[in-house]
mmCIF file of the C-alpha atoms, coordinates in Angstrom:
data_MODEL
# 
_entry.id   MODEL 
# 
loop_
_atom_site.group_PDB 
_atom_site.id 
_atom_site.type_symbol 
_atom_site.label_atom_id 
_atom_site.label_alt_id 
_atom_site.label_comp_id 
_atom_site.label_asym_id 
_atom_site.label_entity_id 
_atom_site.label_seq_id 
_atom_site.pdbx_PDB_ins_code 
_atom_site.Cartn_x 
_atom_site.Cartn_y 
_atom_site.Cartn_z 
_atom_site.occupancy 
_atom_site.B_iso_or_equiv 
_atom_site.pdbx_formal_charge 
_atom_site.auth_seq_id 
_atom_site.auth_comp_id 
_atom_site.auth_asym_id 
_atom_site.auth_atom_id 
_atom_site.pdbx_PDB_model_num 
ATOM 1   C CA . MET A 1 1   ? 1.575  -22.144 -19.967 1.00 0.00 ? 1   MET A CA 1 
ATOM 2   C CA . ILE A 1 2   ? 2.955  -20.266 -22.947 1.00 0.00 ? 2   ILE A CA 1 
ATOM 3   C CA . VAL A 1 3   ? 6.710  -19.810 -23.294 1.00 0.00 ? 3   VAL A CA 1 
ATOM 4   C CA . ARG A 1 4   ? 8.121  -17.430 -25.908 1.00 0.00 ? 4   ARG A CA 1 
ATOM 5   C CA . LEU A 1 5   ? 11.840 -17.707 -26.604 1.00 0.00 ? 5   LEU A CA 1 
ATOM 6   C CA . LYS A 1 6   ? 14.433 -15.694 -28.508 1.00 0.00 ? 6   LYS A CA 1 
ATOM 7   C CA . PRO A 1 7   ? 17.298 -18.216 -28.230 1.00 0.00 ? 7   PRO A CA 1 
ATOM 8   C CA . LEU A 1 8   ? 20.715 -17.161 -27.023 1.00 0.00 ? 8   LEU A CA 1 
ATOM 9   C CA . SER A 1 9   ? 23.817 -18.100 -28.972 1.00 0.00 ? 9   SER A CA 1 
ATOM 10  C CA . PRO A 1 10  ? 27.416 -18.671 -27.885 1.00 0.00 ? 10  PRO A CA 1 
ATOM 11  C CA . ASP A 1 11  ? 28.374 -15.507 -29.814 1.00 0.00 ? 11  ASP A CA 1 
ATOM 12  C CA . LEU A 1 12  ? 25.804 -13.412 -27.939 1.00 0.00 ? 12  LEU A CA 1 
ATOM 13  C CA . ILE A 1 13  ? 27.094 -14.778 -24.621 1.00 0.00 ? 13  ILE A CA 1 
ATOM 14  C CA . LYS A 1 14  ? 30.633 -13.791 -25.689 1.00 0.00 ? 14  LYS A CA 1 
ATOM 15  C CA . HIS A 1 15  ? 29.391 -10.280 -26.502 1.00 0.00 ? 15  HIS A CA 1 
ATOM 16  C CA . MET A 1 16  ? 27.760 -10.010 -23.067 1.00 0.00 ? 16  MET A CA 1 
ATOM 17  C CA . VAL A 1 17  ? 30.985 -11.198 -21.404 1.00 0.00 ? 17  VAL A CA 1 
ATOM 18  C CA . ALA A 1 18  ? 32.906 -8.591  -23.430 1.00 0.00 ? 18  ALA A CA 1 
ATOM 19  C CA . LEU A 1 19  ? 30.473 -5.842  -22.372 1.00 0.00 ? 19  LEU A CA 1 
ATOM 20  C CA . ALA A 1 20  ? 30.859 -6.945  -18.750 1.00 0.00 ? 20  ALA A CA 1 
ATOM 21  C CA . GLY A 1 21  ? 34.580 -6.303  -19.087 1.00 0.00 ? 21  GLY A CA 1 
ATOM 22  C CA . THR A 1 22  ? 34.297 -2.757  -20.490 1.00 0.00 ? 22  THR A CA 1 
ATOM 23  C CA . GLU A 1 23  ? 33.868 0.616   -18.814 1.00 0.00 ? 23  GLU A CA 1 
ATOM 24  C CA . TRP A 1 24  ? 30.169 1.387   -18.577 1.00 0.00 ? 24  TRP A CA 1 
ATOM 25  C CA . ASP A 1 25  ? 30.473 5.102   -19.237 1.00 0.00 ? 25  ASP A CA 1 
ATOM 26  C CA . GLN A 1 26  ? 28.572 6.490   -22.208 1.00 0.00 ? 26  GLN A CA 1 
ATOM 27  C CA . ALA A 1 27  ? 31.631 6.695   -24.467 1.00 0.00 ? 27  ALA A CA 1 
ATOM 28  C CA . GLY A 1 28  ? 32.829 3.156   -23.649 1.00 0.00 ? 28  GLY A CA 1 
ATOM 29  C CA . VAL A 1 29  ? 29.403 1.618   -24.159 1.00 0.00 ? 29  VAL A CA 1 
ATOM 30  C CA . GLY A 1 30  ? 28.966 3.621   -27.372 1.00 0.00 ? 30  GLY A CA 1 
ATOM 31  C CA . VAL A 1 31  ? 32.205 2.215   -28.808 1.00 0.00 ? 31  VAL A CA 1 
ATOM 32  C CA . PHE A 1 32  ? 31.204 -1.315  -27.775 1.00 0.00 ? 32  PHE A CA 1 
ATOM 33  C CA . LEU A 1 33  ? 27.809 -0.991  -29.494 1.00 0.00 ? 33  LEU A CA 1 
ATOM 34  C CA . GLN A 1 34  ? 29.244 0.595   -32.635 1.00 0.00 ? 34  GLN A CA 1 
ATOM 35  C CA . GLU A 1 35  ? 31.901 -2.115  -33.030 1.00 0.00 ? 35  GLU A CA 1 
ATOM 36  C CA . ARG A 1 36  ? 29.162 -4.751  -33.032 1.00 0.00 ? 36  ARG A CA 1 
ATOM 37  C CA . GLY A 1 37  ? 26.673 -2.885  -35.192 1.00 0.00 ? 37  GLY A CA 1 
ATOM 38  C CA . TRP A 1 38  ? 24.119 -2.778  -32.380 1.00 0.00 ? 38  TRP A CA 1 
ATOM 39  C CA . GLU A 1 39  ? 21.755 0.167   -32.765 1.00 0.00 ? 39  GLU A CA 1 
ATOM 40  C CA . GLU A 1 40  ? 19.393 2.146   -30.586 1.00 0.00 ? 40  GLU A CA 1 
ATOM 41  C CA . SER A 1 41  ? 15.953 0.553   -30.552 1.00 0.00 ? 41  SER A CA 1 
ATOM 42  C CA . ALA A 1 42  ? 12.797 2.349   -31.589 1.00 0.00 ? 42  ALA A CA 1 
ATOM 43  C CA . TRP A 1 43  ? 11.168 0.980   -28.433 1.00 0.00 ? 43  TRP A CA 1 
ATOM 44  C CA . GLN A 1 44  ? 13.739 0.799   -25.631 1.00 0.00 ? 44  GLN A CA 1 
ATOM 45  C CA . GLY A 1 45  ? 17.371 -0.076  -25.243 1.00 0.00 ? 45  GLY A CA 1 
ATOM 46  C CA . VAL A 1 46  ? 19.557 -1.341  -28.048 1.00 0.00 ? 46  VAL A CA 1 
ATOM 47  C CA . ASP A 1 47  ? 18.789 -3.851  -30.795 1.00 0.00 ? 47  ASP A CA 1 
ATOM 48  C CA . THR A 1 48  ? 21.510 -6.483  -31.039 1.00 0.00 ? 48  THR A CA 1 
ATOM 49  C CA . ASP A 1 49  ? 22.514 -8.189  -34.272 1.00 0.00 ? 49  ASP A CA 1 
ATOM 50  C CA . SER A 1 50  ? 20.666 -11.286 -33.006 1.00 0.00 ? 50  SER A CA 1 
ATOM 51  C CA . GLY A 1 51  ? 17.363 -9.418  -32.613 1.00 0.00 ? 51  GLY A CA 1 
ATOM 52  C CA . HIS A 1 52  ? 17.476 -9.238  -28.808 1.00 0.00 ? 52  HIS A CA 1 
ATOM 53  C CA . GLN A 1 53  ? 17.118 -5.989  -26.903 1.00 0.00 ? 53  GLN A CA 1 
ATOM 54  C CA . LEU A 1 54  ? 19.796 -4.902  -24.455 1.00 0.00 ? 54  LEU A CA 1 
ATOM 55  C CA . VAL A 1 55  ? 18.255 -2.568  -21.882 1.00 0.00 ? 55  VAL A CA 1 
ATOM 56  C CA . ALA A 1 56  ? 20.321 -0.211  -19.725 1.00 0.00 ? 56  ALA A CA 1 
ATOM 57  C CA . ALA A 1 57  ? 19.239 0.646   -16.179 1.00 0.00 ? 57  ALA A CA 1 
ATOM 58  C CA . ASP A 1 58  ? 19.648 4.364   -16.905 1.00 0.00 ? 58  ASP A CA 1 
ATOM 59  C CA . PRO A 1 59  ? 18.436 4.902   -20.483 1.00 0.00 ? 59  PRO A CA 1 
ATOM 60  C CA . ASP A 1 60  ? 18.923 8.682   -20.263 1.00 0.00 ? 60  ASP A CA 1 
ATOM 61  C CA . TRP A 1 61  ? 22.494 8.401   -18.906 1.00 0.00 ? 61  TRP A CA 1 
ATOM 62  C CA . THR A 1 62  ? 21.629 10.827  -16.087 1.00 0.00 ? 62  THR A CA 1 
ATOM 63  C CA . HIS A 1 63  ? 24.463 9.440   -13.950 1.00 0.00 ? 63  HIS A CA 1 
ATOM 64  C CA . GLY A 1 64  ? 27.062 9.329   -16.745 1.00 0.00 ? 64  GLY A CA 1 
ATOM 65  C CA . ARG A 1 65  ? 27.568 5.587   -16.486 1.00 0.00 ? 65  ARG A CA 1 
ATOM 66  C CA . GLN A 1 66  ? 25.498 2.439   -16.175 1.00 0.00 ? 66  GLN A CA 1 
ATOM 67  C CA . SER A 1 67  ? 25.235 0.167   -13.142 1.00 0.00 ? 67  SER A CA 1 
ATOM 68  C CA . ARG A 1 68  ? 23.406 -2.665  -14.886 1.00 0.00 ? 68  ARG A CA 1 
ATOM 69  C CA . PHE A 1 69  ? 21.992 -3.974  -18.151 1.00 0.00 ? 69  PHE A CA 1 
ATOM 70  C CA . PHE A 1 70  ? 19.584 -6.781  -18.933 1.00 0.00 ? 70  PHE A CA 1 
ATOM 71  C CA . LEU A 1 71  ? 18.834 -8.751  -22.088 1.00 0.00 ? 71  LEU A CA 1 
ATOM 72  C CA . PRO A 1 72  ? 15.526 -10.687 -22.014 1.00 0.00 ? 72  PRO A CA 1 
ATOM 73  C CA . PHE A 1 73  ? 15.395 -13.898 -24.039 1.00 0.00 ? 73  PHE A CA 1 
ATOM 74  C CA . CYS A 1 74  ? 12.394 -15.776 -22.636 1.00 0.00 ? 74  CYS A CA 1 
ATOM 75  C CA . VAL A 1 75  ? 8.936  -14.618 -21.561 1.00 0.00 ? 75  VAL A CA 1 
ATOM 76  C CA . VAL A 1 76  ? 6.361  -16.891 -19.951 1.00 0.00 ? 76  VAL A CA 1 
ATOM 77  C CA . ASP A 1 77  ? 2.700  -16.686 -19.018 1.00 0.00 ? 77  ASP A CA 1 
ATOM 78  C CA . ALA A 1 78  ? 2.036  -19.448 -16.506 1.00 0.00 ? 78  ALA A CA 1 
ATOM 79  C CA . SER A 1 79  ? -1.631 -18.603 -15.948 1.00 0.00 ? 79  SER A CA 1 
ATOM 80  C CA . GLU A 1 80  ? -4.339 -21.104 -16.799 1.00 0.00 ? 80  GLU A CA 1 
ATOM 81  C CA . TYR A 1 81  ? -5.680 -18.653 -19.405 1.00 0.00 ? 81  TYR A CA 1 
ATOM 82  C CA . ALA A 1 82  ? -2.288 -18.094 -21.036 1.00 0.00 ? 82  ALA A CA 1 
ATOM 83  C CA . ASP A 1 83  ? -3.565 -18.773 -24.563 1.00 0.00 ? 83  ASP A CA 1 
ATOM 84  C CA . LEU A 1 84  ? -5.916 -15.782 -24.217 1.00 0.00 ? 84  LEU A CA 1 
ATOM 85  C CA . GLY A 1 85  ? -3.334 -13.507 -22.597 1.00 0.00 ? 85  GLY A CA 1 
ATOM 86  C CA . PRO A 1 86  ? -0.541 -11.280 -23.850 1.00 0.00 ? 86  PRO A CA 1 
ATOM 87  C CA . LEU A 1 87  ? 1.582  -14.166 -25.162 1.00 0.00 ? 87  LEU A CA 1 
ATOM 88  C CA . GLY A 1 88  ? -1.239 -15.798 -27.108 1.00 0.00 ? 88  GLY A CA 1 
ATOM 89  C CA . ASP A 1 89  ? -1.940 -15.557 -30.828 1.00 0.00 ? 89  ASP A CA 1 
ATOM 90  C CA . GLU A 1 90  ? -1.687 -11.765 -30.948 1.00 0.00 ? 90  GLU A CA 1 
ATOM 91  C CA . CYS A 1 91  ? 1.706  -11.563 -29.247 1.00 0.00 ? 91  CYS A CA 1 
ATOM 92  C CA . GLU A 1 92  ? 3.910  -8.743  -30.566 1.00 0.00 ? 92  GLU A CA 1 
ATOM 93  C CA . LEU A 1 93  ? 7.268  -10.443 -29.887 1.00 0.00 ? 93  LEU A CA 1 
ATOM 94  C CA . GLU A 1 94  ? 8.356  -10.577 -33.509 1.00 0.00 ? 94  GLU A CA 1 
ATOM 95  C CA . ASP A 1 95  ? 10.582 -13.547 -34.398 1.00 0.00 ? 95  ASP A CA 1 
ATOM 96  C CA . TRP A 1 96  ? 10.237 -15.126 -30.947 1.00 0.00 ? 96  TRP A CA 1 
ATOM 97  C CA . GLU A 1 97  ? 9.460  -18.852 -30.914 1.00 0.00 ? 97  GLU A CA 1 
ATOM 98  C CA . VAL A 1 98  ? 6.682  -20.562 -28.991 1.00 0.00 ? 98  VAL A CA 1 
ATOM 99  C CA . VAL A 1 99  ? 8.389  -23.514 -27.316 1.00 0.00 ? 99  VAL A CA 1 
ATOM 100 C CA . GLU A 1 100 ? 7.331  -26.560 -25.358 1.00 0.00 ? 100 GLU A CA 1 
ATOM 101 C CA . ASP A 1 101 ? 10.127 -26.113 -22.807 1.00 0.00 ? 101 ASP A CA 1 
ATOM 102 C CA . ASP A 1 102 ? 9.173  -24.853 -19.425 1.00 0.00 ? 102 ASP A CA 1 
ATOM 103 C CA . PHE A 1 103 ? 10.573 -21.800 -17.682 1.00 0.00 ? 103 PHE A CA 1 
ATOM 104 C CA . ASP A 1 104 ? 13.119 -23.799 -15.686 1.00 0.00 ? 104 ASP A CA 1 
ATOM 105 C CA . ASP A 1 105 ? 14.356 -25.723 -18.744 1.00 0.00 ? 105 ASP A CA 1 
ATOM 106 C CA . VAL A 1 106 ? 15.099 -22.456 -20.538 1.00 0.00 ? 106 VAL A CA 1 
ATOM 107 C CA . TRP A 1 107 ? 16.973 -21.143 -17.473 1.00 0.00 ? 107 TRP A CA 1 
ATOM 108 C CA . HIS A 1 108 ? 19.033 -24.355 -17.238 1.00 0.00 ? 108 HIS A CA 1 
ATOM 109 C CA . GLN A 1 109 ? 19.888 -24.230 -20.963 1.00 0.00 ? 109 GLN A CA 1 
ATOM 110 C CA . ALA A 1 110 ? 21.084 -20.630 -20.679 1.00 0.00 ? 110 ALA A CA 1 
ATOM 111 C CA . CYS A 1 111 ? 23.132 -21.425 -17.565 1.00 0.00 ? 111 CYS A CA 1 
ATOM 112 C CA . ALA A 1 112 ? 24.766 -24.322 -19.428 1.00 0.00 ? 112 ALA A CA 1 
ATOM 113 C CA . MET A 1 113 ? 25.699 -21.995 -22.290 1.00 0.00 ? 113 MET A CA 1 
ATOM 114 C CA . VAL A 1 114 ? 27.283 -19.470 -19.902 1.00 0.00 ? 114 VAL A CA 1 
ATOM 115 C CA . THR A 1 115 ? 29.031 -22.294 -18.025 1.00 0.00 ? 115 THR A CA 1 
ATOM 116 C CA . ASP A 1 116 ? 30.586 -23.384 -21.334 1.00 0.00 ? 116 ASP A CA 1 
ATOM 117 C CA . GLU A 1 117 ? 32.055 -19.874 -21.654 1.00 0.00 ? 117 GLU A CA 1 
ATOM 118 C CA . LEU A 1 118 ? 32.911 -18.986 -18.027 1.00 0.00 ? 118 LEU A CA 1 
ATOM 119 C CA . GLY A 1 119 ? 32.951 -22.218 -16.030 1.00 0.00 ? 119 GLY A CA 1 
ATOM 120 C CA . VAL A 1 120 ? 30.802 -23.088 -13.029 1.00 0.00 ? 120 VAL A CA 1 
ATOM 121 C CA . ALA A 1 121 ? 28.699 -20.251 -11.583 1.00 0.00 ? 121 ALA A CA 1 
ATOM 122 C CA . ASP A 1 122 ? 30.138 -18.401 -8.601  1.00 0.00 ? 122 ASP A CA 1 
ATOM 123 C CA . ALA A 1 123 ? 26.706 -18.168 -6.968  1.00 0.00 ? 123 ALA A CA 1 
ATOM 124 C CA . THR A 1 124 ? 23.354 -19.864 -7.530  1.00 0.00 ? 124 THR A CA 1 
ATOM 125 C CA . VAL A 1 125 ? 20.271 -18.885 -5.534  1.00 0.00 ? 125 VAL A CA 1 
ATOM 126 C CA . SER A 1 126 ? 16.524 -19.317 -5.469  1.00 0.00 ? 126 SER A CA 1 
ATOM 127 C CA . ALA A 1 127 ? 14.815 -16.021 -4.740  1.00 0.00 ? 127 ALA A CA 1 
ATOM 128 C CA . GLU A 1 128 ? 13.146 -16.011 -1.357  1.00 0.00 ? 128 GLU A CA 1 
ATOM 129 C CA . GLY A 1 129 ? 9.356  -16.169 -1.518  1.00 0.00 ? 129 GLY A CA 1 
ATOM 130 C CA . CYS A 1 130 ? 9.038  -17.048 -5.213  1.00 0.00 ? 130 CYS A CA 1 
ATOM 131 C CA . PRO A 1 131 ? 10.159 -19.795 -7.608  1.00 0.00 ? 131 PRO A CA 1 
ATOM 132 C CA . TRP A 1 132 ? 12.729 -17.695 -9.498  1.00 0.00 ? 132 TRP A CA 1 
ATOM 133 C CA . ARG A 1 133 ? 16.324 -18.858 -9.780  1.00 0.00 ? 133 ARG A CA 1 
ATOM 134 C CA . MET A 1 134 ? 19.508 -16.984 -10.549 1.00 0.00 ? 134 MET A CA 1 
ATOM 135 C CA . ALA A 1 135 ? 23.083 -17.991 -11.347 1.00 0.00 ? 135 ALA A CA 1 
ATOM 136 C CA . ALA A 1 136 ? 25.942 -15.481 -11.275 1.00 0.00 ? 136 ALA A CA 1 
ATOM 137 C CA . TRP A 1 137 ? 29.480 -15.383 -12.627 1.00 0.00 ? 137 TRP A CA 1 
ATOM 138 C CA . GLN A 1 138 ? 32.142 -12.797 -11.755 1.00 0.00 ? 138 GLN A CA 1 
ATOM 139 C CA . VAL A 1 139 ? 33.538 -11.087 -14.882 1.00 0.00 ? 139 VAL A CA 1 
ATOM 140 C CA . GLY A 1 140 ? 36.085 -8.450  -13.910 1.00 0.00 ? 140 GLY A CA 1 
ATOM 141 C CA . THR A 1 141 ? 34.266 -5.888  -11.771 1.00 0.00 ? 141 THR A CA 1 
ATOM 142 C CA . ALA A 1 142 ? 30.852 -7.023  -12.977 1.00 0.00 ? 142 ALA A CA 1 
ATOM 143 C CA . ALA A 1 143 ? 28.548 -9.968  -12.500 1.00 0.00 ? 143 ALA A CA 1 
ATOM 144 C CA . LEU A 1 144 ? 26.913 -11.778 -15.389 1.00 0.00 ? 144 LEU A CA 1 
ATOM 145 C CA . VAL A 1 145 ? 23.646 -13.247 -14.102 1.00 0.00 ? 145 VAL A CA 1 
ATOM 146 C CA . VAL A 1 146 ? 21.157 -15.567 -15.771 1.00 0.00 ? 146 VAL A CA 1 
ATOM 147 C CA . GLY A 1 147 ? 18.014 -14.826 -13.818 1.00 0.00 ? 147 GLY A CA 1 
ATOM 148 C CA . GLN A 1 148 ? 14.318 -15.506 -13.739 1.00 0.00 ? 148 GLN A CA 1 
ATOM 149 C CA . SER A 1 149 ? 12.221 -12.495 -12.767 1.00 0.00 ? 149 SER A CA 1 
ATOM 150 C CA . GLU A 1 150 ? 9.121  -10.518 -13.495 1.00 0.00 ? 150 GLU A CA 1 
ATOM 151 C CA . GLU A 1 151 ? 8.769  -9.144  -17.017 1.00 0.00 ? 151 GLU A CA 1 
ATOM 152 C CA . PHE A 1 152 ? 8.642  -5.422  -16.322 1.00 0.00 ? 152 PHE A CA 1 
ATOM 153 C CA . THR A 1 153 ? 6.442  -4.126  -19.152 1.00 0.00 ? 153 THR A CA 1 
ATOM 154 C CA . SER A 1 154 ? 3.565  -6.467  -18.222 1.00 0.00 ? 154 SER A CA 1 
ATOM 155 C CA . TYR A 1 155 ? 3.219  -5.063  -14.682 1.00 0.00 ? 155 TYR A CA 1 
ATOM 156 C CA . GLY A 1 156 ? 3.773  -8.461  -13.111 1.00 0.00 ? 156 GLY A CA 1 
ATOM 157 C CA . GLU A 1 157 ? 1.507  -10.533 -15.371 1.00 0.00 ? 157 GLU A CA 1 
ATOM 158 C CA . LEU A 1 158 ? 4.423  -12.295 -17.066 1.00 0.00 ? 158 LEU A CA 1 
ATOM 159 C CA . ASP A 1 159 ? 7.797  -13.660 -16.015 1.00 0.00 ? 159 ASP A CA 1 
ATOM 160 C CA . MET A 1 160 ? 11.038 -13.601 -17.992 1.00 0.00 ? 160 MET A CA 1 
ATOM 161 C CA . VAL A 1 161 ? 14.513 -15.046 -18.117 1.00 0.00 ? 161 VAL A CA 1 
ATOM 162 C CA . ALA A 1 162 ? 17.254 -12.535 -18.897 1.00 0.00 ? 162 ALA A CA 1 
ATOM 163 C CA . VAL A 1 163 ? 21.000 -12.176 -18.945 1.00 0.00 ? 163 VAL A CA 1 
ATOM 164 C CA . TRP A 1 164 ? 21.930 -9.382  -16.542 1.00 0.00 ? 164 TRP A CA 1 
ATOM 165 C CA . LEU A 1 165 ? 25.160 -7.451  -16.177 1.00 0.00 ? 165 LEU A CA 1 
ATOM 166 C CA . VAL A 1 166 ? 25.508 -5.817  -12.760 1.00 0.00 ? 166 VAL A CA 1 
ATOM 167 C CA . THR A 1 167 ? 28.363 -3.886  -11.183 1.00 0.00 ? 167 THR A CA 1 
ATOM 168 C CA . HIS A 1 168 ? 29.957 -6.230  -8.634  1.00 0.00 ? 168 HIS A CA 1 
ATOM 169 C CA . PRO A 1 169 ? 33.436 -5.480  -7.252  1.00 0.00 ? 169 PRO A CA 1 
ATOM 170 C CA . THR A 1 170 ? 35.678 -8.535  -7.084  1.00 0.00 ? 170 THR A CA 1 
ATOM 171 C CA . ASP A 1 171 ? 36.049 -8.293  -3.294  1.00 0.00 ? 171 ASP A CA 1 
ATOM 172 C CA . SER A 1 172 ? 32.275 -8.175  -2.670  1.00 0.00 ? 172 SER A CA 1 
ATOM 173 C CA . ASP A 1 173 ? 30.293 -11.072 -1.255  1.00 0.00 ? 173 ASP A CA 1 
ATOM 174 C CA . TRP A 1 174 ? 27.367 -12.417 -3.232  1.00 0.00 ? 174 TRP A CA 1 
ATOM 175 C CA . PRO A 1 175 ? 23.923 -11.491 -1.903  1.00 0.00 ? 175 PRO A CA 1 
ATOM 176 C CA . ASP A 1 176 ? 21.955 -14.258 -0.209  1.00 0.00 ? 176 ASP A CA 1 
ATOM 177 C CA . ALA A 1 177 ? 18.543 -15.542 -1.323  1.00 0.00 ? 177 ALA A CA 1 
ATOM 178 C CA . SER A 1 178 ? 16.666 -12.851 0.623   1.00 0.00 ? 178 SER A CA 1 
ATOM 179 C CA . THR A 1 179 ? 18.521 -9.939  -1.016  1.00 0.00 ? 179 THR A CA 1 
ATOM 180 C CA . PHE A 1 180 ? 19.694 -11.250 -4.402  1.00 0.00 ? 180 PHE A CA 1 
ATOM 181 C CA . TYR A 1 181 ? 16.714 -10.084 -6.468  1.00 0.00 ? 181 TYR A CA 1 
ATOM 182 C CA . GLY A 1 182 ? 16.788 -6.613  -4.915  1.00 0.00 ? 182 GLY A CA 1 
ATOM 183 C CA . TRP A 1 183 ? 20.534 -6.438  -5.614  1.00 0.00 ? 183 TRP A CA 1 
ATOM 184 C CA . LEU A 1 184 ? 19.899 -7.478  -9.217  1.00 0.00 ? 184 LEU A CA 1 
ATOM 185 C CA . LEU A 1 185 ? 17.425 -4.598  -9.604  1.00 0.00 ? 185 LEU A CA 1 
ATOM 186 C CA . GLY A 1 186 ? 19.647 -2.078  -7.815  1.00 0.00 ? 186 GLY A CA 1 
ATOM 187 C CA . GLU A 1 187 ? 17.364 -1.724  -4.814  1.00 0.00 ? 187 GLU A CA 1 
ATOM 188 C CA . GLY A 1 188 ? 18.988 -0.917  -1.502  1.00 0.00 ? 188 GLY A CA 1 
# 
């Protein structure tokens, strides 16, 4: 197993909490990014001052506002040939660390950091049919989620841990294990 990590910081968690509390229209997000010196990435999303990438669900703003964002901070290849795969010696994740922690340890560490900022999670689930786990906190009309999932650019070869921001009205119930991952992705 190879685990690549771009560690989170308490300041980055505070920035994500602040973004969760803003309007997600193009102007509001633009002001948020400008105030923090975060700039559009050459690849996708926005480069943060910590070197992470914040990815919006609707990069072209076709709907005028966002419904979700995610910020990957850990990528793992759990295959037995991981050292030969995309996270091996030729990995292009610049400034990401190779760590001995496992996927679950990284998730727990991130959840602890968010718990320090927001208190105990409002919902914690294990995705049905796979080993991924997710913890969610209500922040205004949004949810901040630390979630394990597939890493999208690898077409399912790799997994990741990311901080997600998802629209979630305060009077809404949390999805159960069978629907949580789909809700996180905006499916259905």
